[in-house]
PDB file of C-alpha atoms in Angstrom:
ATOM      1  CA  MET Q   1      78.560  20.835  75.103  1.00  0.00           C
ATOM      2  CA  GLY Q   2      74.782  21.736  75.957  1.00  0.00           C
ATOM      3  CA  GLY Q   3      72.568  18.627  74.704  1.00  0.00           C
ATOM      4  CA  ALA Q   4      69.761  18.425  72.415  1.00  0.00           C
ATOM      5  CA  GLY Q   5      66.317  20.929  72.489  1.00  0.00           C
ATOM      6  CA  PRO Q   6      63.061  20.848  70.690  1.00  0.00           C
ATOM      7  CA  GLY Q   7      62.719  20.645  67.157  1.00  0.00           C
ATOM      8  CA  PRO Q   8      63.522  19.525  63.635  1.00  0.00           C
ATOM      9  CA  THR Q   9      67.406  19.514  64.416  1.00  0.00           C
ATOM     10  CA  ALA Q  10      67.463  18.464  67.710  1.00  0.00           C
ATOM     11  CA  GLY Q  11      69.642  15.420  68.252  1.00  0.00           C
ATOM     12  CA  PRO Q  12      72.158  14.182  70.065  1.00  0.00           C
ATOM     13  CA  PRO Q  13      74.729  16.763  71.943  1.00  0.00           C
ATOM     14  CA  LEU Q  14      76.865  18.779  69.171  1.00  0.00           C
ATOM     15  CA  GLY Q  15      80.407  17.634  70.700  1.00  0.00           C
ATOM     16  CA  CYS Q  16      79.462  14.275  69.714  1.00  0.00           C
ATOM     17  CA  ILE Q  17      80.401  14.545  65.946  1.00  0.00           C
ATOM     18  CA  GLY Q  18      77.729  11.469  64.987  1.00  0.00           C
ATOM     19  CA  GLY Q  19      75.153  14.375  66.277  1.00  0.00           C
ATOM     20  CA  LEU Q  20      75.655  17.017  64.370  1.00  0.00           C
ATOM     21  CA  SER Q  21      72.280  18.260  62.676  1.00  0.00           C
ATOM     22  CA  THR Q  22      71.490  18.234  59.172  1.00  0.00           C
ATOM     23  CA  ALA Q  23      71.166  21.556  59.447  1.00  0.00           C
ATOM     24  CA  PHE Q  24      74.686  21.882  60.464  1.00  0.00           C
ATOM     25  CA  GLN Q  25      75.941  19.780  57.977  1.00  0.00           C
ATOM     26  CA  ASN Q  26      74.735  22.205  55.501  1.00  0.00           C
ATOM     27  CA  ALA Q  27      75.819  24.769  56.766  1.00  0.00           C
ATOM     28  CA  PHE Q  28      79.214  23.616  57.303  1.00  0.00           C
ATOM     29  CA  GLN Q  29      79.334  22.371  53.722  1.00  0.00           C
ATOM     30  CA  ASN Q  30      78.076  25.387  52.476  1.00  0.00           C
ATOM     31  CA  ALA Q  31      80.872  27.503  54.385  1.00  0.00           C
ATOM     32  CA  VAL Q  32      83.570  24.827  52.935  1.00  0.00           C
ATOM     33  CA  ASP Q  33      82.372  25.058  49.528  1.00  0.00           C
ATOM     34  CA  LYS Q  34      81.885  28.575  49.257  1.00  0.00           C
ATOM     35  CA  PRO Q  35      85.379  30.512  48.067  1.00  0.00           C
ATOM     36  CA  LEU Q  36      87.217  33.025  50.061  1.00  0.00           C
ATOM     37  CA  MET Q  37      86.265  36.425  49.293  1.00  0.00           C
ATOM     38  CA  PRO Q  38      88.860  39.726  50.198  1.00  0.00           C
ATOM     39  CA  VAL Q  39      87.839  41.377  52.697  1.00  0.00           C
ATOM     40  CA  GLY Q  40      89.154  45.256  53.058  1.00  0.00           C
ATOM     41  CA  LEU Q  41      90.212  45.686  56.713  1.00  0.00           C
ATOM     42  CA  PRO Q  42      89.929  49.450  58.027  1.00  0.00           C
ATOM     43  CA  HIS Q  43      92.248  51.680  59.883  1.00  0.00           C
ATOM     44  CA  PRO Q  44      93.377  50.578  63.217  1.00  0.00           C
ATOM     45  CA  ARG Q  45      91.697  51.386  66.670  1.00  0.00           C
ATOM     46  CA  PHE Q  46      91.423  50.920  69.886  1.00  0.00           C
ATOM     47  CA  SER Q  47      88.266  52.005  71.378  1.00  0.00           C
ATOM     48  CA  GLY Q  48      85.549  53.636  69.940  1.00  0.00           C
ATOM     49  CA  GLY Q  49      83.184  55.995  71.412  1.00  0.00           C
ATOM     50  CA  TYR Q  50      83.432  59.889  72.021  1.00  0.00           C
ATOM     51  CA  ASP Q  51      86.123  61.807  71.572  1.00  0.00           C
ATOM     52  CA  THR Q  52      87.988  58.432  70.973  1.00  0.00           C
ATOM     53  CA  GLU Q  53      88.732  58.308  67.745  1.00  0.00           C
ATOM     54  CA  MET Q  54      91.902  58.370  66.271  1.00  0.00           C
ATOM     55  CA  ASP Q  55      93.048  60.214  63.005  1.00  0.00           C
ATOM     56  CA  TRP Q  56      96.097  57.453  62.433  1.00  0.00           C
ATOM     57  CA  GLU Q  57      96.993  60.186  59.426  1.00  0.00           C
ATOM     58  CA  LYS Q  58      97.586  62.843  61.662  1.00  0.00           C
ATOM     59  CA  GLY Q  59      98.695  61.032  64.553  1.00  0.00           C
ATOM     60  CA  GLU Q  60      95.929  62.655  66.531  1.00  0.00           C
ATOM     61  CA  GLY Q  61      93.787  61.072  69.382  1.00  0.00           C
ATOM     62  CA  HIS Q  62      92.956  58.871  72.345  1.00  0.00           C
ATOM     63  CA  ILE Q  63      95.007  55.805  71.016  1.00  0.00           C
ATOM     64  CA  ALA Q  64      94.472  53.719  74.994  1.00  0.00           C
ATOM     65  CA  PRO Q  65      91.215  55.927  76.901  1.00  0.00           C
ATOM     66  CA  TYR Q  66      90.602  52.335  79.197  1.00  0.00           C
ATOM     67  CA  PHE Q  67      93.875  51.088  79.375  1.00  0.00           C
ATOM     68  CA  ILE Q  68      93.928  50.402  83.324  1.00  0.00           C
ATOM     69  CA  TYR Q  69      97.432  50.897  85.421  1.00  0.00           C
ATOM     70  CA  GLY Q  70      98.052  49.284  88.406  1.00  0.00           C
ATOM     71  CA  ALA Q  71     101.320  48.803  91.242  1.00  0.00           C
ATOM     72  CA  ALA Q  72     101.435  45.597  93.779  1.00  0.00           C
ATOM     73  CA  CYS Q  73     103.667  45.043  96.736  1.00  0.00           C
ATOM     74  CA  SER Q  74     103.767  41.350  98.441  1.00  0.00           C
ATOM     75  CA  GLU Q  75     105.272  40.152 101.732  1.00  0.00           C
ATOM     76  CA  ILE Q  76     106.050  36.658 102.409  1.00  0.00           C
ATOM     77  CA  GLU Q  77     107.296  34.054 104.751  1.00  0.00           C
ATOM     78  CA  LEU Q  78     109.365  31.469 103.368  1.00  0.00           C
ATOM     79  CA  ASP Q  79     110.030  27.897 105.124  1.00  0.00           C
ATOM     80  CA  CYS Q  80     113.184  26.784 103.291  1.00  0.00           C
ATOM     81  CA  LEU Q  81     113.106  23.392 104.719  1.00  0.00           C
ATOM     82  CA  THR Q  82     109.517  22.511 102.935  1.00  0.00           C
ATOM     83  CA  GLY Q  83     109.577  24.964 100.423  1.00  0.00           C
ATOM     84  CA  GLY Q  84     106.311  26.040 101.612  1.00  0.00           C
ATOM     85  CA  HIS Q  85     104.935  30.007 101.795  1.00  0.00           C
ATOM     86  CA  LYS Q  86     102.692  32.784 103.995  1.00  0.00           C
ATOM     87  CA  ASN Q  87     101.486  35.290 102.458  1.00  0.00           C
ATOM     88  CA  LEU Q  88     101.606  37.635 104.658  1.00  0.00           C
ATOM     89  CA  ARG Q  89     100.873  41.071 103.414  1.00  0.00           C
ATOM     90  CA  THR Q  90      99.809  42.663  99.738  1.00  0.00           C
ATOM     91  CA  ASP Q  91      99.216  46.064  99.263  1.00  0.00           C
ATOM     92  CA  ILE Q  92      97.469  47.378  95.252  1.00  0.00           C
ATOM     93  CA  VAL Q  93      96.617  50.193  93.715  1.00  0.00           C
ATOM     94  CA  VAL Q  94      94.925  50.898  90.899  1.00  0.00           C
ATOM     95  CA  ASP Q  95      93.916  53.526  88.179  1.00  0.00           C
ATOM     96  CA  ILE Q  96      90.471  52.567  87.154  1.00  0.00           C
ATOM     97  CA  GLY Q  97      89.624  56.553  86.741  1.00  0.00           C
ATOM     98  CA  GLU Q  98      86.299  57.018  88.690  1.00  0.00           C
ATOM     99  CA  SER Q  99      84.804  54.075  89.625  1.00  0.00           C
ATOM    100  CA  ILE Q 100      80.818  53.630  89.308  1.00  0.00           C
ATOM    101  CA  ASN Q 101      80.629  50.930  92.206  1.00  0.00           C
ATOM    102  CA  PRO Q 102      83.878  50.493  94.424  1.00  0.00           C
ATOM    103  CA  GLY Q 103      82.371  47.551  95.834  1.00  0.00           C
ATOM    104  CA  ILE Q 104      82.103  45.423  92.514  1.00  0.00           C
ATOM    105  CA  ASP Q 105      85.623  46.864  91.026  1.00  0.00           C
ATOM    106  CA  ILE Q 106      87.633  46.302  94.664  1.00  0.00           C
ATOM    107  CA  GLY Q 107      85.731  42.624  94.054  1.00  0.00           C
ATOM    108  CA  GLN Q 108      87.227  42.557  91.207  1.00  0.00           C
ATOM    109  CA  LEU Q 109      90.764  43.225  91.888  1.00  0.00           C
ATOM    110  CA  GLU Q 110      90.717  41.176  94.699  1.00  0.00           C
ATOM    111  CA  GLY Q 111      89.232  37.802  93.327  1.00  0.00           C
ATOM    112  CA  ALA Q 112      91.926  38.794  89.850  1.00  0.00           C
ATOM    113  CA  PHE Q 113      94.715  39.116  92.032  1.00  0.00           C
ATOM    114  CA  THR Q 114      94.267  35.537  93.758  1.00  0.00           C
ATOM    115  CA  GLN Q 115      94.048  33.831  90.136  1.00  0.00           C
ATOM    116  CA  GLY Q 116      97.367  35.272  89.624  1.00  0.00           C
ATOM    117  CA  VAL Q 117      98.562  33.912  92.797  1.00  0.00           C
ATOM    118  CA  GLY Q 118      97.437  30.447  91.908  1.00  0.00           C
ATOM    119  CA  LEU Q 119      99.043  30.879  88.474  1.00  0.00           C
ATOM    120  CA  PHE Q 120     102.097  31.969  89.920  1.00  0.00           C
ATOM    121  CA  THR Q 121     102.466  29.956  92.693  1.00  0.00           C
ATOM    122  CA  LEU Q 122     100.254  26.678  92.138  1.00  0.00           C
ATOM    123  CA  GLU Q 123      98.620  25.680  89.337  1.00  0.00           C
ATOM    124  CA  GLU Q 124     101.699  23.737  87.515  1.00  0.00           C
ATOM    125  CA  LEU Q 125     101.141  21.675  84.382  1.00  0.00           C
ATOM    126  CA  TYR Q 126     102.695  18.523  83.844  1.00  0.00           C
ATOM    127  CA  TYR Q 127     102.750  16.680  80.501  1.00  0.00           C
ATOM    128  CA  SER Q 128     103.716  13.379  79.175  1.00  0.00           C
ATOM    129  CA  PRO Q 129     106.771  12.784  76.653  1.00  0.00           C
ATOM    130  CA  GLN Q 130     104.162  12.204  73.879  1.00  0.00           C
ATOM    131  CA  GLY Q 131     102.342  15.213  74.347  1.00  0.00           C
ATOM    132  CA  ASP Q 132      99.024  14.146  76.960  1.00  0.00           C
ATOM    133  CA  MET Q 133      98.610  16.526  79.888  1.00  0.00           C
ATOM    134  CA  HIS Q 134      98.574  14.909  82.912  1.00  0.00           C
ATOM    135  CA  THR Q 135      96.817  17.638  85.366  1.00  0.00           C
ATOM    136  CA  LEU Q 136      93.252  17.835  83.209  1.00  0.00           C
ATOM    137  CA  GLY Q 137      91.779  19.285  86.542  1.00  0.00           C
ATOM    138  CA  PRO Q 138      91.784  21.148  90.024  1.00  0.00           C
ATOM    139  CA  ASP Q 139      91.977  17.295  91.671  1.00  0.00           C
ATOM    140  CA  LYS Q 140      95.469  17.177  89.672  1.00  0.00           C
ATOM    141  CA  TYR Q 141      97.040  20.068  90.690  1.00  0.00           C
ATOM    142  CA  LYS Q 142      96.259  22.776  93.413  1.00  0.00           C
ATOM    143  CA  ILE Q 143      94.282  25.822  93.237  1.00  0.00           C
ATOM    144  CA  PRO Q 144      94.082  29.256  95.399  1.00  0.00           C
ATOM    145  CA  ALA Q 145      91.858  28.551  98.590  1.00  0.00           C
ATOM    146  CA  VAL Q 146      91.330  30.478 101.697  1.00  0.00           C
ATOM    147  CA  CYS Q 147      94.518  30.294 103.154  1.00  0.00           C
ATOM    148  CA  ASP Q 148      96.290  31.451 100.100  1.00  0.00           C
ATOM    149  CA  VAL Q 149      94.858  34.861 100.646  1.00  0.00           C
ATOM    150  CA  PRO Q 150      97.304  37.038 102.337  1.00  0.00           C
ATOM    151  CA  THR Q 151      96.414  38.019 105.865  1.00  0.00           C
ATOM    152  CA  GLU Q 152      96.081  41.128 105.135  1.00  0.00           C
ATOM    153  CA  PHE Q 153      95.363  42.421 101.550  1.00  0.00           C
ATOM    154  CA  ASN Q 154      94.503  46.102 101.414  1.00  0.00           C
ATOM    155  CA  ILE Q 155      93.493  47.824  97.440  1.00  0.00           C
ATOM    156  CA  SER Q 156      92.942  51.313  97.001  1.00  0.00           C
ATOM    157  CA  LEU Q 157      91.871  52.782  94.159  1.00  0.00           C
ATOM    158  CA  LEU Q 158      93.851  55.672  92.893  1.00  0.00           C
ATOM    159  CA  ALA Q 159      92.019  58.891  93.548  1.00  0.00           C
ATOM    160  CA  SER Q 160      91.293  61.745  91.802  1.00  0.00           C
ATOM    161  CA  SER Q 161      91.930  59.721  88.326  1.00  0.00           C
ATOM    162  CA  LYS Q 162      89.381  61.551  86.070  1.00  0.00           C
ATOM    163  CA  ASN Q 163      89.480  60.343  82.773  1.00  0.00           C
ATOM    164  CA  PRO Q 164      87.022  62.938  80.074  1.00  0.00           C
ATOM    165  CA  TYR Q 165      87.509  60.556  77.326  1.00  0.00           C
ATOM    166  CA  THR Q 166      85.469  57.414  78.474  1.00  0.00           C
ATOM    167  CA  ILE Q 167      82.008  56.801  79.548  1.00  0.00           C
ATOM    168  CA  TYR Q 168      81.317  59.015  82.824  1.00  0.00           C
ATOM    169  CA  SER Q 169      85.339  58.698  83.647  1.00  0.00           C
ATOM    170  CA  SER Q 170      85.451  55.202  84.618  1.00  0.00           C
ATOM    171  CA  LYS Q 171      87.317  52.247  83.058  1.00  0.00           C
ATOM    172  CA  GLY Q 172      86.284  48.665  82.552  1.00  0.00           C
ATOM    173  CA  VAL Q 173      87.828  46.816  85.292  1.00  0.00           C
ATOM    174  CA  GLY Q 174      88.141  43.114  84.098  1.00  0.00           C
ATOM    175  CA  GLU Q 175      90.554  40.491  85.829  1.00  0.00           C
ATOM    176  CA  THR Q 176      93.387  43.275  85.447  1.00  0.00           C
ATOM    177  CA  ALA Q 177      94.694  42.727  88.635  1.00  0.00           C
ATOM    178  CA  LEU Q 178      95.942  38.781  87.220  1.00  0.00           C
ATOM    179  CA  PHE Q 179      98.810  40.191  86.787  1.00  0.00           C
ATOM    180  CA  LEU Q 180      99.666  41.336  89.636  1.00  0.00           C
ATOM    181  CA  GLY Q 181     100.301  38.276  91.641  1.00  0.00           C
ATOM    182  CA  SER Q 182     103.139  38.335  90.163  1.00  0.00           C
ATOM    183  CA  SER Q 183     104.369  40.318  93.266  1.00  0.00           C
ATOM    184  CA  VAL Q 184     104.612  37.285  95.162  1.00  0.00           C
ATOM    185  CA  TYR Q 185     106.024  35.294  92.819  1.00  0.00           C
ATOM    186  CA  PHE Q 186     108.976  38.291  92.933  1.00  0.00           C
ATOM    187  CA  ALA Q 187     108.647  38.279  96.887  1.00  0.00           C
ATOM    188  CA  ILE Q 188     110.016  34.352  97.124  1.00  0.00           C
ATOM    189  CA  LYS Q 189     112.503  34.950  94.654  1.00  0.00           C
ATOM    190  CA  ASP Q 190     113.544  37.252  96.596  1.00  0.00           C
ATOM    191  CA  ALA Q 191     113.315  35.283  99.377  1.00  0.00           C
ATOM    192  CA  VAL Q 192     114.954  32.419  97.690  1.00  0.00           C
ATOM    193  CA  ASP Q 193     117.954  34.504  96.730  1.00  0.00           C
ATOM    194  CA  SER Q 194     118.550  35.821 100.566  1.00  0.00           C
ATOM    195  CA  ALA Q 195     118.312  31.993 101.457  1.00  0.00           C
ATOM    196  CA  ARG Q 196     120.973  31.192  98.745  1.00  0.00           C
ATOM    197  CA  LYS Q 197     123.246  34.035  99.251  1.00  0.00           C
ATOM    198  CA  GLU Q 198     123.210  33.065 103.427  1.00  0.00           C
ATOM    199  CA  ARG Q 199     124.625  29.153 102.144  1.00  0.00           C
ATOM    200  CA  GLY Q 200     126.917  30.909  99.479  1.00  0.00           C
ATOM    201  CA  SER Q 201     125.034  29.338  96.353  1.00  0.00           C
ATOM    202  CA  PRO Q 202     125.625  31.215  93.244  1.00  0.00           C
ATOM    203  CA  LYS Q 203     123.681  34.055  92.758  1.00  0.00           C
ATOM    204  CA  ILE Q 204     122.344  33.354  89.507  1.00  0.00           C
ATOM    205  CA  PHE Q 205     119.999  30.392  89.175  1.00  0.00           C
ATOM    206  CA  THR Q 206     116.520  29.491  87.129  1.00  0.00           C
ATOM    207  CA  LEU Q 207     113.156  29.861  89.011  1.00  0.00           C
ATOM    208  CA  ASN Q 208     110.668  29.430  86.719  1.00  0.00           C
ATOM    209  CA  SER Q 209     106.413  29.795  87.150  1.00  0.00           C
ATOM    210  CA  PRO Q 210     104.770  28.286  89.135  1.00  0.00           C
ATOM    211  CA  LEU Q 211     107.271  28.382  91.999  1.00  0.00           C
ATOM    212  CA  THR Q 212     105.605  25.530  93.670  1.00  0.00           C
ATOM    213  CA  PRO Q 213     106.783  24.203  96.987  1.00  0.00           C
ATOM    214  CA  GLU Q 214     109.316  21.412  95.143  1.00  0.00           C
ATOM    215  CA  LYS Q 215     110.817  24.016  93.026  1.00  0.00           C
ATOM    216  CA  ILE Q 216     111.319  26.477  95.992  1.00  0.00           C
ATOM    217  CA  ARG Q 217     112.818  24.181  98.281  1.00  0.00           C
ATOM    218  CA  MET Q 218     115.335  22.905  95.359  1.00  0.00           C
ATOM    219  CA  ALA Q 219     116.294  25.954  95.012  1.00  0.00           C
ATOM    220  CA  CYS Q 220     117.211  26.613  98.465  1.00  0.00           C
ATOM    221  CA  GLU Q 221     120.440  24.894  97.924  1.00  0.00           C
ATOM    222  CA  ASP Q 222     121.875  22.449 101.035  1.00  0.00           C
ATOM    223  CA  SER Q 223     123.361  20.029 102.288  1.00  0.00           C
ATOM    224  CA  LEU Q 224     120.318  18.368 101.750  1.00  0.00           C
ATOM    225  CA  THR Q 225     119.618  19.346  97.968  1.00  0.00           C
ATOM    226  CA  LYS Q 226     122.819  17.871  97.418  1.00  0.00           C
ATOM    227  CA  MET Q 227     122.595  14.795  98.480  1.00  0.00           C
ATOM    228  CA  ILE Q 228     119.611  14.096  95.808  1.00  0.00           C
ATOM    229  CA  PRO Q 229     120.859  11.958  93.045  1.00  0.00           C
ATOM    230  CA  ARG Q 230     120.742  13.386  89.193  1.00  0.00           C
ATOM    231  CA  ASP Q 231     119.812  11.025  86.253  1.00  0.00           C
ATOM    232  CA  LYS Q 232     121.944  11.869  83.619  1.00  0.00           C
ATOM    233  CA  ALA Q 233     119.705  12.689  80.437  1.00  0.00           C
ATOM    234  CA  GLY Q 234     118.627  10.206  78.037  1.00  0.00           C
ATOM    235  CA  THR Q 235     119.502   7.730  80.084  1.00  0.00           C
ATOM    236  CA  PHE Q 236     115.833   7.423  81.289  1.00  0.00           C
ATOM    237  CA  ILE Q 237     112.146   8.131  80.119  1.00  0.00           C
ATOM    238  CA  PRO Q 238     110.538  11.037  82.114  1.00  0.00           C
ATOM    239  CA  TRP Q 239     107.216  10.918  83.072  1.00  0.00           C
ATOM    240  CA  SER Q 240     107.066  14.618  82.302  1.00  0.00           C
ATOM    241  CA  ILE Q 241     108.375  16.684  80.425  1.00  0.00           C
ATOM    242  CA  ASP Q 242     109.196  20.737  80.529  1.00  0.00           C
ATOM    243  CA  VAL Q 243     107.721  22.728  78.483  1.00  0.00           C
ATOM    244  CA  THR Q 244     109.528  25.896  78.821  1.00  0.00           C
ATOM    245  CA  LYS Q 245     112.093  24.941  77.419  1.00  0.00           C
TER     246      LYS Q 245
END
């Protein structure tokens, strides 16, 4: 956390317990000692603004005028021997209403998609049996780089998508294309499924995200992968555990 600043409450960084200022300690103690008071919650609502108010009793209104919709299709090339892959092409179409600044919005979509590629194909997290995380930073796991961006990358904003219930008929883009990175995951899975079909491997198999080269290589079963010995559970202490189970 940030360091100390000038004034009577200045001290060591707040991240250090011993550095909590007297004012902060008093405020914390007052919050702890103060009895909890019941709070009345209003009717649920998603968006505020003109013409977006919901009448929940009548079931009338516009519940999600700022929701964003999109679709993506990705093409990859898979090396079954190493488990590596190349993102050849991705096409994305997103409905963001009438964009106020297409350059900024498309930049956000490009960045979010690339983050999604990292989430679904690169950034593997490892935990020790004691619950300690081995992968504490990008020096311990891979993050997307220039080589992970699709060679051909096309993003289109849905034309004539007018939205009369939002400001200037626009929507807040943010990083909504993050999940569209899963299109690369499913493209890899389709390629692995094709390779397994050629080799007579079972059609039903588990392929958890992120799809790292290790997982891809082992899923592309062949004579080499079958030579790798499998230790029986309970006969060893693993250096990492599978938290997805």
